[in-house]
Amino acid sequence: EKGLGFSPDAPKPVLLRRLHLDLLGLPPSPDDTARFVADAAPDAYEREVDRLLSLPQYGERW
């Protein structure tokens, strides 16, 4: 009605950086970024969320 649309999806490196900063307070390592970008599975993001939530660094922050 107002001519507004959805924003385009963020690139995978941007999603990973946001996720790391939100959950751990630190940016991802270059190795983490390369691994995540290379993972073409449809559930890659969800698996990365689970992985970060299981790290001790997550518990240290929250």
Short mmCIF file of C-alpha atoms in Angstrom, two decimals:
data_model
loop_
_atom_site.label_atom_id
_atom_site.label_comp_id
_atom_site.label_asym_id
_atom_site.label_seq_id
_atom_site.Cartn_x
_atom_site.Cartn_y
_atom_site.Cartn_z
CA GLU A 1 0.00 0.00 0.00
CA LYS A 2 2.81 2.41 0.87
CA GLY A 3 5.17 1.02 -1.75
CA LEU A 4 7.56 -0.33 0.86
CA GLY A 5 9.28 -3.65 0.48
CA PHE A 6 11.50 -5.89 2.49
CA SER A 7 15.19 -5.16 2.82
CA PRO A 8 17.44 -7.56 0.92
CA ASP A 9 18.97 -10.42 2.89
CA ALA A 10 22.30 -9.56 4.49
CA PRO A 11 25.36 -11.34 3.10
CA LYS A 12 26.55 -14.35 5.11
CA PRO A 13 29.66 -12.59 6.54
CA VAL A 14 27.45 -9.77 7.82
CA LEU A 15 24.99 -12.21 9.42
CA LEU A 16 27.83 -14.05 11.12
CA ARG A 17 29.38 -10.83 12.42
CA ARG A 18 26.05 -9.69 13.86
CA LEU A 19 25.48 -13.08 15.45
CA HIS A 20 28.93 -13.19 17.06
CA LEU A 21 28.68 -9.64 18.36
CA ASP A 22 25.21 -10.23 19.78
CA LEU A 23 26.00 -13.54 21.49
CA LEU A 24 29.69 -13.30 22.37
CA GLY A 25 30.51 -9.61 22.19
CA LEU A 26 33.39 -10.32 19.82
CA PRO A 27 33.67 -10.49 16.03
CA PRO A 28 34.13 -13.89 14.39
CA SER A 29 37.60 -15.12 13.53
CA PRO A 30 38.61 -15.29 9.87
CA ASP A 31 38.45 -19.09 10.13
CA ASP A 32 34.91 -18.97 11.53
CA THR A 33 33.88 -16.62 8.74
CA ALA A 34 35.41 -18.78 6.01
CA ARG A 35 33.78 -21.93 7.43
CA PHE A 36 30.35 -20.29 7.68
CA VAL A 37 30.48 -18.75 4.20
CA ALA A 38 31.52 -22.10 2.69
CA ASP A 39 28.63 -23.94 4.39
CA ALA A 40 25.81 -24.04 1.81
CA ALA A 41 23.42 -26.05 3.99
CA PRO A 42 20.01 -24.42 4.48
CA ASP A 43 20.35 -24.77 8.27
CA ALA A 44 23.86 -23.29 8.50
CA TYR A 45 22.68 -20.23 10.44
CA GLU A 46 20.69 -22.27 12.96
CA ARG A 47 23.62 -24.62 13.52
CA GLU A 48 25.93 -21.64 14.07
CA VAL A 49 23.50 -20.20 16.64
CA ASP A 50 23.48 -23.54 18.47
CA ARG A 51 27.27 -23.74 18.32
CA LEU A 52 27.74 -20.26 19.77
CA LEU A 53 25.16 -20.81 22.50
CA SER A 54 27.07 -23.91 23.62
CA LEU A 55 30.40 -22.06 23.98
CA PRO A 56 31.65 -21.06 27.45
CA GLN A 57 32.18 -17.53 26.11
CA TYR A 58 28.42 -17.16 25.76
CA GLY A 59 27.92 -17.97 29.43
CA GLU A 60 30.67 -15.56 30.46
CA ARG A 61 28.86 -12.69 28.85
CA TRP A 62 25.34 -13.51 30.01
#
